[in-house]
mmCIF file of C-alpha atoms in Angstrom:
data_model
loop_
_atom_site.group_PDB
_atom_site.id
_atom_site.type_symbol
_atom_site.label_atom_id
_atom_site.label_comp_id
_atom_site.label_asym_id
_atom_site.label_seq_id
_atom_site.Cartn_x
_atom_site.Cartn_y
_atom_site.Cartn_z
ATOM 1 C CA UNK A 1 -12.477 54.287 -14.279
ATOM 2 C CA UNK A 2 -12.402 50.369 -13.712
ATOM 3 C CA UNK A 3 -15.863 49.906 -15.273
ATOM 4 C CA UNK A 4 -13.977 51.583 -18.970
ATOM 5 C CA UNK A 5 -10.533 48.996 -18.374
ATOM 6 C CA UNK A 6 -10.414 46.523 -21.249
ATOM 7 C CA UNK A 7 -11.092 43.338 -20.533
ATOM 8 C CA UNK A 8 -8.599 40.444 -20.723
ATOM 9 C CA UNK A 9 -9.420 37.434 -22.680
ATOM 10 C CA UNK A 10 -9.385 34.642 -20.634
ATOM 11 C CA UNK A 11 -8.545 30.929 -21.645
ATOM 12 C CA UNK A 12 -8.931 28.507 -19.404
ATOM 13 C CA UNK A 13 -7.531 24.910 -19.540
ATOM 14 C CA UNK A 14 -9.646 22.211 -17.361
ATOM 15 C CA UNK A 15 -12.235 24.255 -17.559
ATOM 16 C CA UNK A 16 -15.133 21.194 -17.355
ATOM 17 C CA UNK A 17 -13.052 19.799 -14.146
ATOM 18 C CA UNK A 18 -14.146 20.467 -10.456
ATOM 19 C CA UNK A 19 -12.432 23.924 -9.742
ATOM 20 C CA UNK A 20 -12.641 24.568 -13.928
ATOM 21 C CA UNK A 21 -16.759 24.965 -13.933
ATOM 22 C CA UNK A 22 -16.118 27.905 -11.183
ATOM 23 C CA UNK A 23 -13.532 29.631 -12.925
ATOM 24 C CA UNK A 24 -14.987 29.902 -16.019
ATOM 25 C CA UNK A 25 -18.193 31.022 -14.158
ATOM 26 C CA UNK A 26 -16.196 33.754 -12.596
ATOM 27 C CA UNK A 27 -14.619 34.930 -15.449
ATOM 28 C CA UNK A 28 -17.945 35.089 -17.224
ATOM 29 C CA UNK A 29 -19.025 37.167 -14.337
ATOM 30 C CA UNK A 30 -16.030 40.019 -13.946
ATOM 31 C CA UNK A 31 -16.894 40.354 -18.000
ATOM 32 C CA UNK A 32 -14.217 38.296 -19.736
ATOM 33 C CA UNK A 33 -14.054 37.009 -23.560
ATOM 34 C CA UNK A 34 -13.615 33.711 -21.989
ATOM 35 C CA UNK A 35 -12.272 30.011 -23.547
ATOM 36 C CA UNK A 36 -12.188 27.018 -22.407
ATOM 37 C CA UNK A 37 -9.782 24.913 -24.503
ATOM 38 C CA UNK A 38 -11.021 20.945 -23.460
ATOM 39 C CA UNK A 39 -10.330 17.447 -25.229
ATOM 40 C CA UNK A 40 -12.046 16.282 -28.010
ATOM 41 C CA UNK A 41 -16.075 15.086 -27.488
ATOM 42 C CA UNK A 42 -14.820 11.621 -28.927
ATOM 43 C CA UNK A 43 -12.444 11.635 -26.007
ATOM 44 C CA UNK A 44 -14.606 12.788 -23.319
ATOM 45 C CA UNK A 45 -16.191 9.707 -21.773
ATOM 46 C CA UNK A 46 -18.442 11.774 -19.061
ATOM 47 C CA UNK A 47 -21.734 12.831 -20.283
ATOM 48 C CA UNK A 48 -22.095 15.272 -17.285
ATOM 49 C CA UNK A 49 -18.815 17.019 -18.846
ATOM 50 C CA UNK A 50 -20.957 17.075 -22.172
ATOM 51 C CA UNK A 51 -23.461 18.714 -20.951
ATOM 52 C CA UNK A 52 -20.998 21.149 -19.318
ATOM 53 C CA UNK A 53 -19.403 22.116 -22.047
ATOM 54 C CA UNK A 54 -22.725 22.701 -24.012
ATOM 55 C CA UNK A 55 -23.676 25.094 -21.080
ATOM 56 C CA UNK A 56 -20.563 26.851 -21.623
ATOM 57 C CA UNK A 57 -21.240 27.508 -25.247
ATOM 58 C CA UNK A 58 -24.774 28.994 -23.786
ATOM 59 C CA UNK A 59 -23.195 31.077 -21.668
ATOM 60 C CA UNK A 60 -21.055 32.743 -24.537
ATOM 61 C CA UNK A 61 -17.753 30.913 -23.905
ATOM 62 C CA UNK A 62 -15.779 29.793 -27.313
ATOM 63 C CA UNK A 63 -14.787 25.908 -26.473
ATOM 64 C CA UNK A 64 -12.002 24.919 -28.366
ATOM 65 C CA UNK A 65 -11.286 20.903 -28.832
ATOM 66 C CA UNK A 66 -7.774 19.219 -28.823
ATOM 67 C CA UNK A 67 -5.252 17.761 -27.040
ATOM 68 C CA UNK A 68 -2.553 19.597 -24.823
ATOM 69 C CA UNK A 69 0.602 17.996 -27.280
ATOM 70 C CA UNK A 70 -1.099 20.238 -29.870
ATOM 71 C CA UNK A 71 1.388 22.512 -30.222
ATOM 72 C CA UNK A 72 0.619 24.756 -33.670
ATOM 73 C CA UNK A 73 -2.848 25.001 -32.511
ATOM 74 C CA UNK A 74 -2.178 26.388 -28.836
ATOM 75 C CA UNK A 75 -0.066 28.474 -30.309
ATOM 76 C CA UNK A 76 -2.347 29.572 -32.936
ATOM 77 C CA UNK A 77 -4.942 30.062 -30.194
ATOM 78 C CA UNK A 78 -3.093 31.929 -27.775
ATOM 79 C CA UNK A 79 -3.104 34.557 -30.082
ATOM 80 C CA UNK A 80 -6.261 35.614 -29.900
ATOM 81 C CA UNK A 81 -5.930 35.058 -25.244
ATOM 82 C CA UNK A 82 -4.162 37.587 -23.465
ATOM 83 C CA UNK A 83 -4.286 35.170 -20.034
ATOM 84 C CA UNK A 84 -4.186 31.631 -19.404
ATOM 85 C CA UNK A 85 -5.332 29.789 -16.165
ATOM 86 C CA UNK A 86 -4.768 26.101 -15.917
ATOM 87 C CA UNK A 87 -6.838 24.240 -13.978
ATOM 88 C CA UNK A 88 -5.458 21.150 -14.691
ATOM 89 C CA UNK A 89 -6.078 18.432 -11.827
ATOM 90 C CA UNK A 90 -2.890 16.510 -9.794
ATOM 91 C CA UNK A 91 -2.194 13.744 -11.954
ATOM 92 C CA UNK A 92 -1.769 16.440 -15.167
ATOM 93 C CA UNK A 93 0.236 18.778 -13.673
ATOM 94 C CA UNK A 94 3.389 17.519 -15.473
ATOM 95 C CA UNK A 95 1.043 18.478 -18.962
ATOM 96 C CA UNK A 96 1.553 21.823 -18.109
ATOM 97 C CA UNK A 97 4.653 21.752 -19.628
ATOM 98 C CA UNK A 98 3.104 21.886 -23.213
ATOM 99 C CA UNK A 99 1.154 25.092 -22.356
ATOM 100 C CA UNK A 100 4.393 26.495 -20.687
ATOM 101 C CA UNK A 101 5.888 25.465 -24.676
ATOM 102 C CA UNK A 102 3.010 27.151 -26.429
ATOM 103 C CA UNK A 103 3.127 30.378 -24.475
ATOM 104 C CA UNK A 104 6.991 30.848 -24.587
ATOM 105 C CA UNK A 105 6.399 30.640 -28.736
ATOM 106 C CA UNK A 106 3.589 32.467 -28.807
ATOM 107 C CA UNK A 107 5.250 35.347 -27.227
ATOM 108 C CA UNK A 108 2.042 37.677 -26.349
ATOM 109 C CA UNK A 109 0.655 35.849 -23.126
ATOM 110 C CA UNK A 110 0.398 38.813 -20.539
ATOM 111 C CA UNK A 111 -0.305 36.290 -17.228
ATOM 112 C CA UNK A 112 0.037 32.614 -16.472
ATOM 113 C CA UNK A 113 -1.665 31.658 -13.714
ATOM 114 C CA UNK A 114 -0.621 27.426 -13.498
ATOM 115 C CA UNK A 115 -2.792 24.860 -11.546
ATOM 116 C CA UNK A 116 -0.926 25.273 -8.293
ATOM 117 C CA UNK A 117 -4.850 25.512 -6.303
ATOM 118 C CA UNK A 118 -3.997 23.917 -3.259
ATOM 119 C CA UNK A 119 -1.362 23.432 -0.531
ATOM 120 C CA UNK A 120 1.497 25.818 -1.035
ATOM 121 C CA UNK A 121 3.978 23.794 -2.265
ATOM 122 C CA UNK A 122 7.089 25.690 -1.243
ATOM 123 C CA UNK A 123 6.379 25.972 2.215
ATOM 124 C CA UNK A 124 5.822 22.773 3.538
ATOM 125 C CA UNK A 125 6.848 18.801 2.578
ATOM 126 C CA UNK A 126 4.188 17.068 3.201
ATOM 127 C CA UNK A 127 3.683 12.748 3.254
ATOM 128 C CA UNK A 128 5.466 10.805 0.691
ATOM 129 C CA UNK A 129 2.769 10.010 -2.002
ATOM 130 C CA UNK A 130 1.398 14.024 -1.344
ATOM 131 C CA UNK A 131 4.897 15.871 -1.600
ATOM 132 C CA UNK A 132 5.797 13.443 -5.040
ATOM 133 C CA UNK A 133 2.625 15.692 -6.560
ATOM 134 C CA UNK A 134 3.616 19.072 -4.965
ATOM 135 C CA UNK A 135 6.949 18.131 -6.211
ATOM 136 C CA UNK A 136 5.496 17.834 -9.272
ATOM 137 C CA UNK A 137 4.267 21.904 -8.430
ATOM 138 C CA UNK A 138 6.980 22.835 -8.149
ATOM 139 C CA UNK A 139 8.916 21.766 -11.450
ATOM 140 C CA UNK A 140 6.307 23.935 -13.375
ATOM 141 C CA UNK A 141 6.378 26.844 -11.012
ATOM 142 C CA UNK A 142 10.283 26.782 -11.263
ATOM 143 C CA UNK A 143 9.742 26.530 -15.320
ATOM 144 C CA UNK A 144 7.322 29.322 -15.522
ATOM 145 C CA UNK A 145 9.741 31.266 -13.636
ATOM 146 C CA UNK A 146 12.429 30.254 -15.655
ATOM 147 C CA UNK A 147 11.311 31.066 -19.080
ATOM 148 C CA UNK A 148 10.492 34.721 -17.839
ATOM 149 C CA UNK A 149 6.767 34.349 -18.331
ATOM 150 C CA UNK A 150 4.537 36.598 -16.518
ATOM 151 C CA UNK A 151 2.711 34.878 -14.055
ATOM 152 C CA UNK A 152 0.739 34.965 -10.598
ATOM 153 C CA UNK A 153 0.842 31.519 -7.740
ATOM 154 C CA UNK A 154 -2.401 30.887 -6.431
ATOM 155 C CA UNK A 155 -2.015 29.324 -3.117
ATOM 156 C CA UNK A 156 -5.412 28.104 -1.926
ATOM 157 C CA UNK A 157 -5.080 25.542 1.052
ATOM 158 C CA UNK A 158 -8.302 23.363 1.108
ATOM 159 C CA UNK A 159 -11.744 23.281 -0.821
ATOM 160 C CA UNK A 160 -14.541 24.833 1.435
ATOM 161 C CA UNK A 161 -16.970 22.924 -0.194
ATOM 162 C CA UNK A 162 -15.246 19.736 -0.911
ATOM 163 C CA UNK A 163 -14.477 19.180 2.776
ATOM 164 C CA UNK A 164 -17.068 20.293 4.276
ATOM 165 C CA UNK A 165 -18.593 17.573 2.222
ATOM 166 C CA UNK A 166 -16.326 15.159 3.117
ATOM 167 C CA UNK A 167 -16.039 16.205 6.565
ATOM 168 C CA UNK A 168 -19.714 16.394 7.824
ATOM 169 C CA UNK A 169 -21.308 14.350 5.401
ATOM 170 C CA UNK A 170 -24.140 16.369 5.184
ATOM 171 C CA UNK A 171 -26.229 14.721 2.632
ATOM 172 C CA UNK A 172 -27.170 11.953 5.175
ATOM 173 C CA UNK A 173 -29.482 12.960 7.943
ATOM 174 C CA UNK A 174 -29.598 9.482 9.841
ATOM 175 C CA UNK A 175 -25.519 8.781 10.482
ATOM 176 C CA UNK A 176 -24.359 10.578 13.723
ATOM 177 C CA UNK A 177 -20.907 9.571 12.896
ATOM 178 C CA UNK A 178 -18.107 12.022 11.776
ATOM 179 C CA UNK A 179 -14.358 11.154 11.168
ATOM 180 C CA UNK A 180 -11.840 13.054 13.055
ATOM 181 C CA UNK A 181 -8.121 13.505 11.694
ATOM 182 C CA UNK A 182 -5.607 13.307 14.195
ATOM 183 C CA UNK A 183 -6.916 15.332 17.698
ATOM 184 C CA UNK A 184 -9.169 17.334 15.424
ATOM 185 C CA UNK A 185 -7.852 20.666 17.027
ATOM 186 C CA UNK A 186 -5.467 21.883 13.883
ATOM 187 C CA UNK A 187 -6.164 24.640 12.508
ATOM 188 C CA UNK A 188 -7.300 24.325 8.450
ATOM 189 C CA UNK A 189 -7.385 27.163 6.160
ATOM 190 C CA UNK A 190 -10.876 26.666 3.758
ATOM 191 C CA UNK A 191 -11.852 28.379 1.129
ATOM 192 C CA UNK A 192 -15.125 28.218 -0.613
ATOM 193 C CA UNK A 193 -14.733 26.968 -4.639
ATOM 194 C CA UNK A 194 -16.437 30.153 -6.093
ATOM 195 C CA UNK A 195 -14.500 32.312 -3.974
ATOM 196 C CA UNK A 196 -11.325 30.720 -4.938
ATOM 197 C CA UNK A 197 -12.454 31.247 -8.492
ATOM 198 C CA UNK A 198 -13.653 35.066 -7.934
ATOM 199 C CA UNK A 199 -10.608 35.830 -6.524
ATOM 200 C CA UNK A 200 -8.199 34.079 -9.389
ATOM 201 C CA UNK A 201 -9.952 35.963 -12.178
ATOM 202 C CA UNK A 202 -9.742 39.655 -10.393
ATOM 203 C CA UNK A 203 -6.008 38.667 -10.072
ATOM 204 C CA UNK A 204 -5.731 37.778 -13.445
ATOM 205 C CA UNK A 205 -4.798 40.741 -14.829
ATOM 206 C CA UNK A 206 -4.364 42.954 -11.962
ATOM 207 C CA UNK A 207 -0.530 44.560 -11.655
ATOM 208 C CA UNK A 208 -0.510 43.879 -7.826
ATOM 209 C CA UNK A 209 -0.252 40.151 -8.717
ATOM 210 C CA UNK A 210 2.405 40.300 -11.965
ATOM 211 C CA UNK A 211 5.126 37.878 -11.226
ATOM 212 C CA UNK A 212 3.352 37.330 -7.250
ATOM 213 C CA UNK A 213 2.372 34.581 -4.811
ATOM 214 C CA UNK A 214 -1.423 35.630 -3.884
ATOM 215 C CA UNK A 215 -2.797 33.520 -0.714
ATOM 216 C CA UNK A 216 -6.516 32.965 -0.191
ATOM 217 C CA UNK A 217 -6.337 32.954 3.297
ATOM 218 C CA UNK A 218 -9.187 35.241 4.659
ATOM 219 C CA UNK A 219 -9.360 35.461 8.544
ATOM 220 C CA UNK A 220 -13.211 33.602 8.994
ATOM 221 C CA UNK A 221 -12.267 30.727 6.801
ATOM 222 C CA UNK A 222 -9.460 29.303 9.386
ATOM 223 C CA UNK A 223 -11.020 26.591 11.754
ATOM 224 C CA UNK A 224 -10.326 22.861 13.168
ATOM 225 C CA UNK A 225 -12.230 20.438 12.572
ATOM 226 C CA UNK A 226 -13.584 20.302 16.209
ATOM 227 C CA UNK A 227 -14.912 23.678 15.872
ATOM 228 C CA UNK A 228 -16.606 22.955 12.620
ATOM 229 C CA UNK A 229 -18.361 20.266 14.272
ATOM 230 C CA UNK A 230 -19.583 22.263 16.722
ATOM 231 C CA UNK A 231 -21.064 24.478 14.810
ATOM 232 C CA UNK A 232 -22.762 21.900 12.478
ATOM 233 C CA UNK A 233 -24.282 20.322 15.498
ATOM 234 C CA UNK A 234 -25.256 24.157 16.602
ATOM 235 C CA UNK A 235 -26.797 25.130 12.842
ATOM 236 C CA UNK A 236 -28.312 21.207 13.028
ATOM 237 C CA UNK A 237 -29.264 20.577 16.550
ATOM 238 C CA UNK A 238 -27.944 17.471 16.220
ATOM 239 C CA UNK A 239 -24.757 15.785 18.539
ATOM 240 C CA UNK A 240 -22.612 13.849 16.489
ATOM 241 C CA UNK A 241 -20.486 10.855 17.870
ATOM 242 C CA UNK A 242 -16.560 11.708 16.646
ATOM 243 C CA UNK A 243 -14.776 8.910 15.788
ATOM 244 C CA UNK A 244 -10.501 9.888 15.879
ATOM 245 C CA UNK A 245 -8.073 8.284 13.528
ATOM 246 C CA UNK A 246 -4.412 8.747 15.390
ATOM 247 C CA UNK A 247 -2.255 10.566 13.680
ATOM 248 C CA UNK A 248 0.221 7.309 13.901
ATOM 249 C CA UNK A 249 -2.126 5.244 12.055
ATOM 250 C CA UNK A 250 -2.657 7.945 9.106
ATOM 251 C CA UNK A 251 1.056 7.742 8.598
ATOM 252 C CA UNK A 252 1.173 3.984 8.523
ATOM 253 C CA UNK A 253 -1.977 4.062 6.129
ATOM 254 C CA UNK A 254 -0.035 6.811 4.183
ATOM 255 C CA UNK A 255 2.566 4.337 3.321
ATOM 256 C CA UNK A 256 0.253 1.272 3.379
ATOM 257 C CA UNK A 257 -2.527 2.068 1.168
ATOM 258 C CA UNK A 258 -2.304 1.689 -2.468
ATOM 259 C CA UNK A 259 -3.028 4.179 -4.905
ATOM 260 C CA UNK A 260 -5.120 6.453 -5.223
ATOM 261 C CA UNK A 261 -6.021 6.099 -1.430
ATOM 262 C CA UNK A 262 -2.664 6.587 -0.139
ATOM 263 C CA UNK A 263 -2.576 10.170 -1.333
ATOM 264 C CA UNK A 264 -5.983 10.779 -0.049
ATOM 265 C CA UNK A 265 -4.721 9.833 3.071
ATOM 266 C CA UNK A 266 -1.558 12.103 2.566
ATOM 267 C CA UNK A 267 -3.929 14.775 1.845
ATOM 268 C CA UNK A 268 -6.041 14.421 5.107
ATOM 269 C CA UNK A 269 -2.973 13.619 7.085
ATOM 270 C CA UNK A 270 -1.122 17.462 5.933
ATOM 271 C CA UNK A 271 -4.407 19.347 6.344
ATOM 272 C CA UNK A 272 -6.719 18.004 9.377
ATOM 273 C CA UNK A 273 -4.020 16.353 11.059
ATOM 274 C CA UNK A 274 -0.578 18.065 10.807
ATOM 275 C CA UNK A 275 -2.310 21.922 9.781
ATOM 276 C CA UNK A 276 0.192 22.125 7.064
ATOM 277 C CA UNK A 277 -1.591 25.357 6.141
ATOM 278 C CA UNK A 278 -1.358 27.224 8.903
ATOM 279 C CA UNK A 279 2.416 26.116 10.119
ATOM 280 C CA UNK A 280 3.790 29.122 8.237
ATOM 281 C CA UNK A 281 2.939 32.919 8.789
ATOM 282 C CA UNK A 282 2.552 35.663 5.988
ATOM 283 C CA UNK A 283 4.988 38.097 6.005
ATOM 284 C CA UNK A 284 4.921 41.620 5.484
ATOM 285 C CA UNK A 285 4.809 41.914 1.298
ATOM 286 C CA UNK A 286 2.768 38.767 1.131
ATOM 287 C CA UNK A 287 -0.144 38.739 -1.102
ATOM 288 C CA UNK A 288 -3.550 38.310 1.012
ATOM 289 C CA UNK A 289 -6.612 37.646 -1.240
ATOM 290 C CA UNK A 290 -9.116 39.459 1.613
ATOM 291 C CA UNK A 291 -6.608 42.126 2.153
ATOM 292 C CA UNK A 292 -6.138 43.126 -1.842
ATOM 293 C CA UNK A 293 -9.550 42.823 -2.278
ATOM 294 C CA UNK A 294 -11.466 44.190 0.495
ATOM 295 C CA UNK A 295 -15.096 44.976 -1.161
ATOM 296 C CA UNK A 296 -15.298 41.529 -2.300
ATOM 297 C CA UNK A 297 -17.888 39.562 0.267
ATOM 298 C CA UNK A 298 -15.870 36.311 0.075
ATOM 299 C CA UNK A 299 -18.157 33.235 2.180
ATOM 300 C CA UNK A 300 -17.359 32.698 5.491
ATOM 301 C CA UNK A 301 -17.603 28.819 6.532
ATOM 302 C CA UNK A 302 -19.961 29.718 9.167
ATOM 303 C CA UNK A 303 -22.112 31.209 5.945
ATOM 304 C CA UNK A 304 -20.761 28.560 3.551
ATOM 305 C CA UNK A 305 -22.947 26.090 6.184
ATOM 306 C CA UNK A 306 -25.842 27.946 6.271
ATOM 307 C CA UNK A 307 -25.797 27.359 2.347
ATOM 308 C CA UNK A 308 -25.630 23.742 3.012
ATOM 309 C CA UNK A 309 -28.529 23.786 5.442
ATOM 310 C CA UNK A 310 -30.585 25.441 2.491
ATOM 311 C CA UNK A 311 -29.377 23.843 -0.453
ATOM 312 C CA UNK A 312 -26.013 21.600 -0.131
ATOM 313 C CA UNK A 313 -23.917 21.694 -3.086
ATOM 314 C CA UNK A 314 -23.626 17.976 -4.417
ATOM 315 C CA UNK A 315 -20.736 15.867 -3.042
ATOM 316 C CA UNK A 316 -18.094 15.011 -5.793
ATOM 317 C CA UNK A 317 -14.785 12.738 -5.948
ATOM 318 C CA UNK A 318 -13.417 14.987 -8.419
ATOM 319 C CA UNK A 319 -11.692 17.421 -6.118
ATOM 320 C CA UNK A 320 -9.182 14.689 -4.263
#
């Protein structure tokens, strides 16, 4: 019966960003009309998000150029989308707020699903240059809600990929080196990028989610950092020297750095340090992205580092 279901259209905003490339990918997967509505090419400085949006057009996606403040056409486009996911990064959140103005005058959008991919923003205040972003979160959350527009919250916790990246550094075989956050024994909730993805599109449109918080938070995929180390050094026979920053002195650099690198810090601090994501328990009606959709093989970090042994995913800024 679910192979005959129509398929949503699927417009996606940020789509040549870090998280956007996997959602579009997804959604070209589960068999969604998909767009990706991106700036101009005269605007786009990157050559690499040339080329992506070029392979998008390959893969059957219809690209659509403007800017977000382009109201009439939005509008004009939405009509054709039944759901839009914006994938917008940190410093564009606030943007949102012209989609949120297209979609209440277009009047047919059956699911919003906002760029809230990260820590969930109304459970925990993190750092000072962190929680003025999540802050940020939660203005458009509160507006979505507001204007009656059916939605789903994606709450993600941490990039498997990203970090593990950023973490273990495993591009470079000759440094035995690895950063520690605070005592390294918090526990981090990590989800893998294509997973996070995956699980967003089947969400999309499914009536479980309508007007729902769904949490990627899958049992295998919650570790410290100490234990991922470990089993780096087991999957690399290698013993790596771990080098602590204090918790003290990531709240002094929080406050000290400038920007960007004080929110990096902020970041680091909430996750690896404090475990922001795992100081709150689900309760019963929670949304569990594992639980609601058991037959979907999500990666495991354990796996996710086997893929890295193989055939590491390239390391990339754009995520922080």
């Amino acid at each position: 019966m679910e192979n005959n279901k129509v398929k949503s259209k699927i417009l996606i905003f940020g789509a040549s960003g870090y998280l956007g490339k996997y959602m579009v990918k997804a959604s070209i997967l589960l068999g969604h009309q998909t767009y990706a509505y991106s700036r101009p090419i005269s605007s786009v400085s990157s050559a690499s998000k040339i080329d992506t949006l070029h392979h998008f057009q390959s893969m059957g996606v219809t690209v659509v150029h403007g800017e977000l403040n382009e109201h009439e056409k939005i509008v004009h486009l939405l009509g054709q989308i039944d759901v839009v996911i914006s994938v917008l990064p940190l410093p564009l959140v606030l943007h949102q707020f012209y989609i949120i103005a297209a979609i209440k005058a277009a009047a047919n959008i059956k699911r919003f699903i906002p760029s809230d991919f990260g820590i969930e923003e109304d459970k925990i205040i993190p750092l000072q240059p962190l929680e003025d972003g999540l802050e940020n979160k939660r203005k458009i959350r509160r507006a979505v809600e507001e204007a009656g527009i059916p939605h789903t919250f994606v709450s993600v916790s941490a990039f498997a990929a990203y970090f593990v990246n950023h973490l273990l550094h495993p591009h470079q075989q000759t440094n035995s080196d690895i950063t520690v956050y605070g005592t390294g024994n918090a526990k981090v909730v990590m989800n893998y990028e294509e997973d996070v993805a995956m699980y967003t599109i089947k969400a999309a449109d499914d009536p479980k989610t309508f007007n729902r918080l769904l949490n990627i938070r899958p049992e295998k995929n919650i570790i410290s950092q100490l234990q991922l180390i470990h089993l780096w050094e087991k999957k690399t026979s290698r013993t790596f020297n771990n080098l602590h920053i204090p918790h003290k002195q990531m709240l002094h650099l929080s406050l000290s750095l400038p920007y960007p690198e004080n929110i990096k810090t902020a970041i680091l601090e909430s996750l690896f340090a404090k475990g922001d994501t795992m100081s709150y328990e689900l309760e019963k009606n929670d949304l569990e992205a594992s639980q609601l959709y058991p037959d979907y093989e999500y990666t495991s970090i354990d796996q996710l580092l086997d893929i890295f042994l193989v055939h590491p995913p390239s390391p990339s800024s754009a995520a922080f």
